[in-house]
C-alpha positions as a LaTeX table, in Angstrom:
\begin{tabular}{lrrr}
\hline
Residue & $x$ (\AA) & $y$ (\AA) & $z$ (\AA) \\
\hline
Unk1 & 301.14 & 6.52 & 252.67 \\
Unk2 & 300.00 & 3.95 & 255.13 \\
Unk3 & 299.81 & 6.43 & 257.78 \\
Unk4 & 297.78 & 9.14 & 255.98 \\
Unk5 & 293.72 & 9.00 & 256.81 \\
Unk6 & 290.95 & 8.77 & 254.58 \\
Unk7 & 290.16 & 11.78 & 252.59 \\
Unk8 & 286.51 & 10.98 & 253.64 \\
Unk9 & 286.83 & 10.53 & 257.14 \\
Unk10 & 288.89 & 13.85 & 257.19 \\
Unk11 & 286.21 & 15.92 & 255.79 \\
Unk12 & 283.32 & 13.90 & 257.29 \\
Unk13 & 281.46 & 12.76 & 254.57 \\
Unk14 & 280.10 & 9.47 & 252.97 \\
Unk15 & 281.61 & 7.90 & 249.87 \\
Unk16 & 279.04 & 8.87 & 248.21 \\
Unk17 & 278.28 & 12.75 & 249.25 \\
Unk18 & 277.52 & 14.43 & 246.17 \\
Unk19 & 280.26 & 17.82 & 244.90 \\
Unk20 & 278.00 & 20.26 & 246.98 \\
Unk21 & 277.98 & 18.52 & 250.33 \\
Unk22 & 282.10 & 17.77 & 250.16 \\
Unk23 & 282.34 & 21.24 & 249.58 \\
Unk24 & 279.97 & 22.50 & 252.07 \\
Unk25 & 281.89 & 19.73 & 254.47 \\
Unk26 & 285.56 & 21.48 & 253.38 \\
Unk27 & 284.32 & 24.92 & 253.92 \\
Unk28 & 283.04 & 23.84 & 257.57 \\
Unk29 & 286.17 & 22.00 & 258.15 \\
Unk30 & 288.78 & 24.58 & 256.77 \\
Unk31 & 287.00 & 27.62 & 259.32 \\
Unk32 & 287.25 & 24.95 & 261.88 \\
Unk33 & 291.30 & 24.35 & 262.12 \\
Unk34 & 292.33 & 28.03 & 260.07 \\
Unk35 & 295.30 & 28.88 & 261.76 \\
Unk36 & 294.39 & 32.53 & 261.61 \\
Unk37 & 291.91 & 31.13 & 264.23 \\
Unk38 & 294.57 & 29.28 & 266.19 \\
Unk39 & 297.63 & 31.08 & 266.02 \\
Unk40 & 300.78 & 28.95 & 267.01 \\
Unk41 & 298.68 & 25.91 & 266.70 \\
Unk42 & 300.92 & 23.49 & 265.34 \\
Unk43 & 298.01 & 20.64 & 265.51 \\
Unk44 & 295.47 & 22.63 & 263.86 \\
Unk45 & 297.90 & 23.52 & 261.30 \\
Unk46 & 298.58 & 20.35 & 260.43 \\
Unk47 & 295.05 & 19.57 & 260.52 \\
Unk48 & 294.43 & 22.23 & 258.18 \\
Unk49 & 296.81 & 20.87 & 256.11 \\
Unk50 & 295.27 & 17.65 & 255.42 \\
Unk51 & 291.68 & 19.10 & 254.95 \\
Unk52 & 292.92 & 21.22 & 252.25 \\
Unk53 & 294.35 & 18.04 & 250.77 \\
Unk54 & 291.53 & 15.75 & 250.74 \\
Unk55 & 289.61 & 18.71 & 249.23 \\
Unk56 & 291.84 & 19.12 & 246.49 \\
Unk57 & 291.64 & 15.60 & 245.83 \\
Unk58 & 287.62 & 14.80 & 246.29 \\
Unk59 & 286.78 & 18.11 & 244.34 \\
Unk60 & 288.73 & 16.88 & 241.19 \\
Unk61 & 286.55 & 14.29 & 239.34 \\
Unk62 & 289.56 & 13.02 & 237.68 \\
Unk63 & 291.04 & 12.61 & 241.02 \\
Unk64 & 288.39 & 11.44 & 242.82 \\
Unk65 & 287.79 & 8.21 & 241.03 \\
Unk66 & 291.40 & 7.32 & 240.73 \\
Unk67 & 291.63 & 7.83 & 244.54 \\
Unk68 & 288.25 & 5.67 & 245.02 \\
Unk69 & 289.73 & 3.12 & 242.89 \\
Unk70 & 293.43 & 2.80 & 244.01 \\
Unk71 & 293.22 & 4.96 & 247.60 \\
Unk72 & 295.80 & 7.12 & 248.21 \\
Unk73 & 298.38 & 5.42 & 245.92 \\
Unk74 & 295.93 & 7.13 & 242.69 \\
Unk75 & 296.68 & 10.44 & 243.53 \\
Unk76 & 299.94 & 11.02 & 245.39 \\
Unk77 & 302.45 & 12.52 & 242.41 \\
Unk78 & 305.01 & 10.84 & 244.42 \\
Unk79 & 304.09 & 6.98 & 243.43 \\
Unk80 & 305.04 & 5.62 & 241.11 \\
Unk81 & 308.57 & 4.77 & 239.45 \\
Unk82 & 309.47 & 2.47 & 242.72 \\
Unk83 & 308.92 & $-0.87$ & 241.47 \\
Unk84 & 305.48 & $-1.06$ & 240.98 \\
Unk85 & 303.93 & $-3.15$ & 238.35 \\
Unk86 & 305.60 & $-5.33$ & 235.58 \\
Unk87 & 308.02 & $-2.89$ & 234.44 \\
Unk88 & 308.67 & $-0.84$ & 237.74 \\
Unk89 & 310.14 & 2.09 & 235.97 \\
Unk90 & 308.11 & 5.48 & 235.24 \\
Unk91 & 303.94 & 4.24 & 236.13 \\
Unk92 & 302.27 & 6.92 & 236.55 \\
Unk93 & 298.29 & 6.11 & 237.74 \\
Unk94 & 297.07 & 8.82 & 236.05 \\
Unk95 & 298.14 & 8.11 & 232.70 \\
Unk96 & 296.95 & 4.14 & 233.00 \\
Unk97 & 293.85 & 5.98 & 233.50 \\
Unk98 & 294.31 & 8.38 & 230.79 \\
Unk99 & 294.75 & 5.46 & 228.59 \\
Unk100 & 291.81 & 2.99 & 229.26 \\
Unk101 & 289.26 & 6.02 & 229.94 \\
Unk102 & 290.25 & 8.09 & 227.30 \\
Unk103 & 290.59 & 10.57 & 230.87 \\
Unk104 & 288.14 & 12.27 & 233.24 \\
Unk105 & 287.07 & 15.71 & 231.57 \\
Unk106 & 289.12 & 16.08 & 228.51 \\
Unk107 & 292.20 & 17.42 & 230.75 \\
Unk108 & 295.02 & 15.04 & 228.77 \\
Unk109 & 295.01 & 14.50 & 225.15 \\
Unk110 & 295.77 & 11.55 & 222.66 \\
Unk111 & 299.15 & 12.78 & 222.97 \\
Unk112 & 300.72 & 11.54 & 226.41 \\
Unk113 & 303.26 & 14.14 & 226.00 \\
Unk114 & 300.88 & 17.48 & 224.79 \\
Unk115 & 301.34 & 19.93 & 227.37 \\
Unk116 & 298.14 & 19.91 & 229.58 \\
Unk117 & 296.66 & 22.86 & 232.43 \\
Unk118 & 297.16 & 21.80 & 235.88 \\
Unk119 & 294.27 & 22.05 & 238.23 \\
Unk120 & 292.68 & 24.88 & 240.61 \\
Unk121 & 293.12 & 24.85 & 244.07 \\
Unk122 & 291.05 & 27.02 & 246.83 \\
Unk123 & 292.40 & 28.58 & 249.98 \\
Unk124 & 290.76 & 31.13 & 252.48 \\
Unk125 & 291.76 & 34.18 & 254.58 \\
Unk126 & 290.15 & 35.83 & 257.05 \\
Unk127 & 289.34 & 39.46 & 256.91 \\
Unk128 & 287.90 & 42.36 & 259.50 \\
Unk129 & 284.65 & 43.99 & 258.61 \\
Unk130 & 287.10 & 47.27 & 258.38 \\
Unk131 & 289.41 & 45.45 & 255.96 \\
Unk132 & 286.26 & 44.31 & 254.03 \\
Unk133 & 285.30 & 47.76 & 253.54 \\
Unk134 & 288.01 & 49.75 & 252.64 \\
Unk135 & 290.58 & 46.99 & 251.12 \\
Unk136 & 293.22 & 45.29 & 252.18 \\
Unk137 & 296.50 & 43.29 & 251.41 \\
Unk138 & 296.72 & 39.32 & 252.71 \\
Unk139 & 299.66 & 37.15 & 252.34 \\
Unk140 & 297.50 & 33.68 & 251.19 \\
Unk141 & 299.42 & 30.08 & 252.46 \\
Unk142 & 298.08 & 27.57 & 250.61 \\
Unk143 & 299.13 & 23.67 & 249.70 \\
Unk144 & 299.59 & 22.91 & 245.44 \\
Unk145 & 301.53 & 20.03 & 243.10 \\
Unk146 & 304.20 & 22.50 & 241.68 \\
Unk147 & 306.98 & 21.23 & 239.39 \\
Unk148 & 310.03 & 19.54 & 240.68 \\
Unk149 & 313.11 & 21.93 & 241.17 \\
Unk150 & 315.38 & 19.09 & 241.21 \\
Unk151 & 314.15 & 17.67 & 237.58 \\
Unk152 & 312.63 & 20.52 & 236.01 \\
Unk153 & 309.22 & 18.43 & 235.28 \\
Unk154 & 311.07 & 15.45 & 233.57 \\
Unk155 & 311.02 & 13.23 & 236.04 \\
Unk156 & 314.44 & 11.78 & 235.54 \\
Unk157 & 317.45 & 12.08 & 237.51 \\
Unk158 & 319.43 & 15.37 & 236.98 \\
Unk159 & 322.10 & 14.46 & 234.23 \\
Unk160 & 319.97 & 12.14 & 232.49 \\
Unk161 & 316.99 & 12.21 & 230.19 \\
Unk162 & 313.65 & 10.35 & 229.78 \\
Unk163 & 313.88 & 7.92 & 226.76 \\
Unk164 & 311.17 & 7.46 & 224.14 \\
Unk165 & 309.14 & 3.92 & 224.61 \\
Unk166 & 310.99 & 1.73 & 221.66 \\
Unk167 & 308.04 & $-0.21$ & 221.95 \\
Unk168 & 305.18 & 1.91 & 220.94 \\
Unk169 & 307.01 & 4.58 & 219.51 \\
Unk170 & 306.48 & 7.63 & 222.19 \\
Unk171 & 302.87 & 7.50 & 221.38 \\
Unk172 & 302.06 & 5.40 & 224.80 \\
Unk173 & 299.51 & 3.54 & 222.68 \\
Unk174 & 299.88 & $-0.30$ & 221.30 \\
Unk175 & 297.63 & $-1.53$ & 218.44 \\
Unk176 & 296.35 & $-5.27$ & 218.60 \\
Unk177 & 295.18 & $-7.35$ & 215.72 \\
Unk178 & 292.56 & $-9.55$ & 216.53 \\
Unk179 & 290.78 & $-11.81$ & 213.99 \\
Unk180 & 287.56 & $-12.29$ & 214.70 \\
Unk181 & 284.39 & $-14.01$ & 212.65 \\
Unk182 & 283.78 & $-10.24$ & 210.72 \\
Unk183 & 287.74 & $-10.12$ & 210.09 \\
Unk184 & 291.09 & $-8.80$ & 211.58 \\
Unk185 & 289.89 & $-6.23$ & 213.69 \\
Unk186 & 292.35 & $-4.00$ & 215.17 \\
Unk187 & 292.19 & $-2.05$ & 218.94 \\
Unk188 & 294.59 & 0.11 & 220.37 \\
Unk189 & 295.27 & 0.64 & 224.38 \\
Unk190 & 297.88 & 1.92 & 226.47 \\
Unk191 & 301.55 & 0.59 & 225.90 \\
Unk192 & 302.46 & $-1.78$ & 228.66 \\
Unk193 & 306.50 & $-0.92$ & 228.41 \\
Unk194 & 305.54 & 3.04 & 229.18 \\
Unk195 & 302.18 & 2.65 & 230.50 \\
Unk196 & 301.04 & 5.15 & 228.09 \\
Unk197 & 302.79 & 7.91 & 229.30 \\
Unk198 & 305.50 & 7.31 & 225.64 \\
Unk199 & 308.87 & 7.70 & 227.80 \\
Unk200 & 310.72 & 5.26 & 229.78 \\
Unk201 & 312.95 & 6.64 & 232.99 \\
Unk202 & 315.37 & 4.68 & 233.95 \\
Unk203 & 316.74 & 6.73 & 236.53 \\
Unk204 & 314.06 & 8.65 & 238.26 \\
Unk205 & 314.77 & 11.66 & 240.22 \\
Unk206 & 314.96 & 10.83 & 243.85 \\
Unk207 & 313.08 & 14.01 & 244.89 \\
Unk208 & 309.94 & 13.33 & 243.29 \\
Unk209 & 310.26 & 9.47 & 242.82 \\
Unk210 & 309.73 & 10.27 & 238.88 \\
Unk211 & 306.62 & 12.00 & 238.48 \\
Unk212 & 308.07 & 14.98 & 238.21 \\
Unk213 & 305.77 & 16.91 & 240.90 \\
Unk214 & 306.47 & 17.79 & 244.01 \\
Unk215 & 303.81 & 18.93 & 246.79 \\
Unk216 & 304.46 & 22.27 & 247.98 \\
Unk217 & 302.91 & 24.33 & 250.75 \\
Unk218 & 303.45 & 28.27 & 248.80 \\
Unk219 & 302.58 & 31.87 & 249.85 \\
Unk220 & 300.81 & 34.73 & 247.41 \\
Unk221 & 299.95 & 38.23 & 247.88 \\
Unk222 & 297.21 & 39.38 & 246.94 \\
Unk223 & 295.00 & 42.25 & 247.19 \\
Unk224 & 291.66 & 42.68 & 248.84 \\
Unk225 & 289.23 & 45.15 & 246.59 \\
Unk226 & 287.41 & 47.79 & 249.09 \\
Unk227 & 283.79 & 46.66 & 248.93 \\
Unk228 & 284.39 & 42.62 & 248.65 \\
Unk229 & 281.48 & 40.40 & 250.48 \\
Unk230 & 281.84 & 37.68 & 253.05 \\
Unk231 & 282.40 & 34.21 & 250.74 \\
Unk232 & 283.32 & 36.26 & 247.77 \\
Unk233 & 286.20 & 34.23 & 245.57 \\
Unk234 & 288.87 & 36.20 & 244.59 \\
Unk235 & 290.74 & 34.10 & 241.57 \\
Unk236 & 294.35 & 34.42 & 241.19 \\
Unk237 & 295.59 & 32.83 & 237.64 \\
Unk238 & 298.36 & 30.39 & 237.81 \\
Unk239 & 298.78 & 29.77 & 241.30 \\
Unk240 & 297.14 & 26.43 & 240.77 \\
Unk241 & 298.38 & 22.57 & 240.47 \\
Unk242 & 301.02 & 22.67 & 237.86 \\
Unk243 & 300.36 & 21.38 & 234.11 \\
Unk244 & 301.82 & 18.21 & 232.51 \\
Unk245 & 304.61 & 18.68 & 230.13 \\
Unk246 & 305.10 & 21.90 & 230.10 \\
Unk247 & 301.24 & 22.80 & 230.22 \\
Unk248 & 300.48 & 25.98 & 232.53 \\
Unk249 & 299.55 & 25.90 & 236.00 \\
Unk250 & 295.60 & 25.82 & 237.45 \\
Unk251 & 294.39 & 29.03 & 239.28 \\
Unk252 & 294.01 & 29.51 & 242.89 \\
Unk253 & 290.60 & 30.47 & 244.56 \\
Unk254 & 290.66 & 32.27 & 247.38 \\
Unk255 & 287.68 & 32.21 & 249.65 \\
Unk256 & 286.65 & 35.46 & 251.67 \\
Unk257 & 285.63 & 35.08 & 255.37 \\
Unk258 & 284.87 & 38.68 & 256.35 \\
Unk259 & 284.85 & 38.36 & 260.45 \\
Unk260 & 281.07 & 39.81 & 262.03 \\
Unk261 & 282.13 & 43.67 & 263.81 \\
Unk262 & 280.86 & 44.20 & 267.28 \\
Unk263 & 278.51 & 47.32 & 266.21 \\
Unk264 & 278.63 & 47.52 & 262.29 \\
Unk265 & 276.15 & 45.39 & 260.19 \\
Unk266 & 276.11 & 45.38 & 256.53 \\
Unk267 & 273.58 & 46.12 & 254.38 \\
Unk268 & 274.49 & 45.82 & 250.96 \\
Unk269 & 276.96 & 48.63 & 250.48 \\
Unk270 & 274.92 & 50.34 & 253.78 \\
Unk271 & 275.85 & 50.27 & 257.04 \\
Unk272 & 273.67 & 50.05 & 260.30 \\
Unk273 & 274.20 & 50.55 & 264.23 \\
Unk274 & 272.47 & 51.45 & 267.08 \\
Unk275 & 272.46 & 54.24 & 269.12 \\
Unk276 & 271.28 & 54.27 & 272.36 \\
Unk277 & 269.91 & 57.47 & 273.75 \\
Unk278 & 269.12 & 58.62 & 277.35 \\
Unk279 & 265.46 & 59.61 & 277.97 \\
Unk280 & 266.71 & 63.30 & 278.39 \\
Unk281 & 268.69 & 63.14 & 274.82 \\
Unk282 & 265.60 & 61.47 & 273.40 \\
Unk283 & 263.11 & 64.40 & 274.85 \\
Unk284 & 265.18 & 67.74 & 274.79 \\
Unk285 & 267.93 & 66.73 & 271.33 \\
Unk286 & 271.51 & 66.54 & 272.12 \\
Unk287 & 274.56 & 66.40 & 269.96 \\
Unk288 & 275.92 & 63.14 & 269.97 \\
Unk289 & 279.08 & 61.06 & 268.46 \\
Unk290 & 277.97 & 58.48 & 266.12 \\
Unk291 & 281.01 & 56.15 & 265.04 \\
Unk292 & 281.42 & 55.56 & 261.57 \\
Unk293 & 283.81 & 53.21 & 259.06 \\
Unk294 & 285.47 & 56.98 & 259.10 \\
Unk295 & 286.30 & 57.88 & 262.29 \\
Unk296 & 283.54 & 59.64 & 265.17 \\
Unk297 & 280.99 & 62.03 & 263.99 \\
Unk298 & 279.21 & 64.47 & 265.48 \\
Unk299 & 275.00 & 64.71 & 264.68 \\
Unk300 & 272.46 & 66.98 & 266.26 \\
Unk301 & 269.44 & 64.92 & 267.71 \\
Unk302 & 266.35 & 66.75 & 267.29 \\
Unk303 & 264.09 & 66.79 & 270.64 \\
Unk304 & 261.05 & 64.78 & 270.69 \\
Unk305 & 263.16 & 61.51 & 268.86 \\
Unk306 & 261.46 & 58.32 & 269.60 \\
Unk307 & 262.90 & 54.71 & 269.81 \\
Unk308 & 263.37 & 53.05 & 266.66 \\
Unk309 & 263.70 & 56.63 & 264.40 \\
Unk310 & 266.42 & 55.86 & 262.16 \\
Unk311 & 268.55 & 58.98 & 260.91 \\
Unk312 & 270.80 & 58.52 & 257.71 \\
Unk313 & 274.48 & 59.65 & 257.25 \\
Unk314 & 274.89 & 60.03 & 253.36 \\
Unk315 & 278.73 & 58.55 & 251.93 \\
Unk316 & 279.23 & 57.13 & 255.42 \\
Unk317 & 278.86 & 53.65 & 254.11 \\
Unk318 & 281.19 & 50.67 & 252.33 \\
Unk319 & 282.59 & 51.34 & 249.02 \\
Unk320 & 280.85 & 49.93 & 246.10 \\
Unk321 & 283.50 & 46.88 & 244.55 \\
Unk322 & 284.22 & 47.65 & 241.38 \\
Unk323 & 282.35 & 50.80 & 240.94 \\
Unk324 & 282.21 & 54.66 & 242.03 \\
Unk325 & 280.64 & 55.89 & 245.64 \\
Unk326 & 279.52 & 55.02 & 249.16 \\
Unk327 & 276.86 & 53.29 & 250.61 \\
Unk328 & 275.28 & 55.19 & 253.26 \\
Unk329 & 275.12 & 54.97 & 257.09 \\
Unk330 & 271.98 & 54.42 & 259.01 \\
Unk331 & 271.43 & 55.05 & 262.42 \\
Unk332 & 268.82 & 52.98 & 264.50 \\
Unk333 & 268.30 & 54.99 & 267.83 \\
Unk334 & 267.12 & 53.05 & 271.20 \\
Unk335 & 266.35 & 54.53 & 274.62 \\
Unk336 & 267.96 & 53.15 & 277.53 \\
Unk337 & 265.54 & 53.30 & 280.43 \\
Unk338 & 267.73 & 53.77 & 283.90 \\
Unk339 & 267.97 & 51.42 & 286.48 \\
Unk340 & 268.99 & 51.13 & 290.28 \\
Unk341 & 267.24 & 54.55 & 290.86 \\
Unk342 & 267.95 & 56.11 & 294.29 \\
Unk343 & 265.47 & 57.87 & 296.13 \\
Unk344 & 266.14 & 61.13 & 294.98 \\
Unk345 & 266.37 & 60.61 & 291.34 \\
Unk346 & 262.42 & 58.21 & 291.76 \\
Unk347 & 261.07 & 61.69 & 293.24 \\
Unk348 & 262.02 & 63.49 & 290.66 \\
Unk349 & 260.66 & 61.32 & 287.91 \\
Unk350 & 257.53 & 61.02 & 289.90 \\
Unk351 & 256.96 & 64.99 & 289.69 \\
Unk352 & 258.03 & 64.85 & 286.02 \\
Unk353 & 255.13 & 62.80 & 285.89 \\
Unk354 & 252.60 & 64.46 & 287.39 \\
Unk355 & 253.05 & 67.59 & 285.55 \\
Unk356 & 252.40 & 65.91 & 282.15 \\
Unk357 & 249.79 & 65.03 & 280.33 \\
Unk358 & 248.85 & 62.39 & 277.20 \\
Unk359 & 249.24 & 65.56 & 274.93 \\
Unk360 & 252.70 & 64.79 & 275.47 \\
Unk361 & 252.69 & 61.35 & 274.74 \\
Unk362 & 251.29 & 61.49 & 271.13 \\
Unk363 & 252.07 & 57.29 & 270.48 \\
Unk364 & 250.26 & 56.59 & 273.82 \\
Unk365 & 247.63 & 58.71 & 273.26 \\
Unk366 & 246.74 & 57.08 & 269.79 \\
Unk367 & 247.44 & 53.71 & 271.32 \\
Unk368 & 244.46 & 54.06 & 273.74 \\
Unk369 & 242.26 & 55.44 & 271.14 \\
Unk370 & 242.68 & 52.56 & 269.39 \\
Unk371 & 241.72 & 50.71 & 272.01 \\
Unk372 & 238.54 & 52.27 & 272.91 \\
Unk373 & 237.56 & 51.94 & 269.20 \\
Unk374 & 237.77 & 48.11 & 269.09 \\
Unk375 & 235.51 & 48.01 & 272.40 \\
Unk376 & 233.39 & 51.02 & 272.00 \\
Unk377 & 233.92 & 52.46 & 275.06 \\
\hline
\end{tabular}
């Protein structure tokens, strides 16, 4: 573990950032090194990697103030069970925590061995604005604490079994007598044989040093629903951390990135683009293709359309999540005025000119009205 950097220096934060700024910080770092961004990547991979872990860790408060305490040795399921501490056999940090605490949130009960829910974990994907739309399936990689194949969760060498604590009974709690000026007054706290955990191993697996946990890096599919928002959470149940003793595993979160589209912007469940026009489409109508989430369509532009009109295609829009219909299209149109003119095509404009009037130009017209109202000319 010596080699492994500070959770906090991986995400960027202070000791003491508060649960909304580690999380903005992970978010940040995790679009940063996604290896759907940098594909074959092996350094941003493993960058990933450890952001993901440090989350996992700083996002837990059970986690977090074992690993602010004791550093990395508070977290990592693989301590323990090495010859650490008086007995050297079976510690397991969160457990001595467990026991003088009472535990961080309720997860573990008075029972060391009650089965207990692991915790969540959170992954993202990245999605295109099409995939957003109409739904999609994504195969979701994503790090977790799952149970160890080679002891099944007991933490003991294949062939052999965890013993109960002789000394406190399998309870992993001690009571002490004490007499004091009021009496004999009597305390209980965490068995030092077992370290309140109520089972002694004697032989711990190799695989997972005797914690029975293993960190994995596991794929899911899942499916995207038609509709879904950029930053929507999709939850997936038990795909999380695995439980204790037998307790069931924590959910995965997925986060949604939904990628920006080159002409599409999203409204809601509407859609809006641009359409640029020539003058001559603008003035005398045209049929033109308008591109949808569907495919090309074709709409009549009436004559006399002006920049900025905005003409509606009804259905043409995202699919509501969860619910019946369409959004709708709309259609923002913009006049592209030509450039690099040659002299041919400048005549021609000029005698365009000259044969109209401001009858024709009904915007203008009221424009300069205006005008010669606030001066009274």
């Amino acid at each position: 573990m010596a080699d492994k950097r500070d959770y906090y220096e991986v995400l960027g934060v202070s000791k003491g950032a508060s649960e909304d700024e580690i999380k903005k910080a992970y978010r940040q770092c995790a679009k940063k090194y996604h290896p759907d961004l940098h594909p074959g990547d092996k350094d941003c991979e493993e960058k990933f990697k450890e952001v993901n872990e440090a989350y996992e860790v700083l996002s837990d408060k059970d986690k977090k103030a074992r690993y602010d305490q004791y550093g990395h040795a508070g977290v990592d399921p693989n301590f323990g069970a090495g010859g650490y501490g008086a007995y050297g056999q079976g510690i397991d940090i969160d457990d001595i925590f467990s026991s003088f605490f009472g535990g961080f949130g309720g997860r573990r009960s008075n029972n060391p061995n009650a089965p207990s829910r692991g915790s969540d974990v959170e992954a993202s994907i990245y999605i295109s604005f099409e995939e957003a739309a109409k739904g999609c399936k994504k195969t979701v990689s994503y790090d977790c604490v799952s149970t160890c194949d080679e002891c099944h969760g007991t933490g003991a060498k294949p062939g052999t079994q965890p013993k109960t604590c002789s000394v406190c009974g399998g309870s992993g709690r001690v009571t002490i007598s004490q007499r004091s000026p009021f009496g004999v007054v009597q305390t209980q706290r965490a068995c030092d044989a077992c370290h309140g955990k109520g089972k002694i191993i004697d032989s711990p697996c190799p695989k997972c040093g005797g914690s029975g946990r293993k960190r994995k890096t596991k794929t899911v599919d899942i499916t995207v629903p038609a509709g879904i928002k950029d930053q929507q959470i999709l939850n997936v149940g038990g795909r999380g951390n695995a439980g204790y003793n037998g307790g069931p595993s924590g959910d995965l979160h997925v986060y949604v990135n939904v990628q920006p589209h080159p002409v599409f912007e999203r409204r809601g469940d509407d859609v809006w683009c641009n359409l640029p026009l020539t003058f001559a489409q603008a003035a005398l109508g045209a049929e033109v293709v308008v591109p949808t989430l569907d495919g090309k369509v074709s709409y009549q532009v009436h004559e006399g359309t002006q920049p900025g009109d905005v003409f509606k295609l009804k259905g043409k829009g995202i699919q509501r999540l969860n619910g019946r219909g369409k959004g709708d299209q709309y259609v923002r149109v913009t006049i592209e005025v030509p450039k690099n003119l040659n002299a041919k095509q400048k005549n021609l404009i000029k005698e365009f000119e000259s044969v109209t009037n401001e009858k024709n130009y009904a915007q203008r017209n009221s424009f300069f009205e205006k005008i010669k109202r606030m001066f009274n000319e």
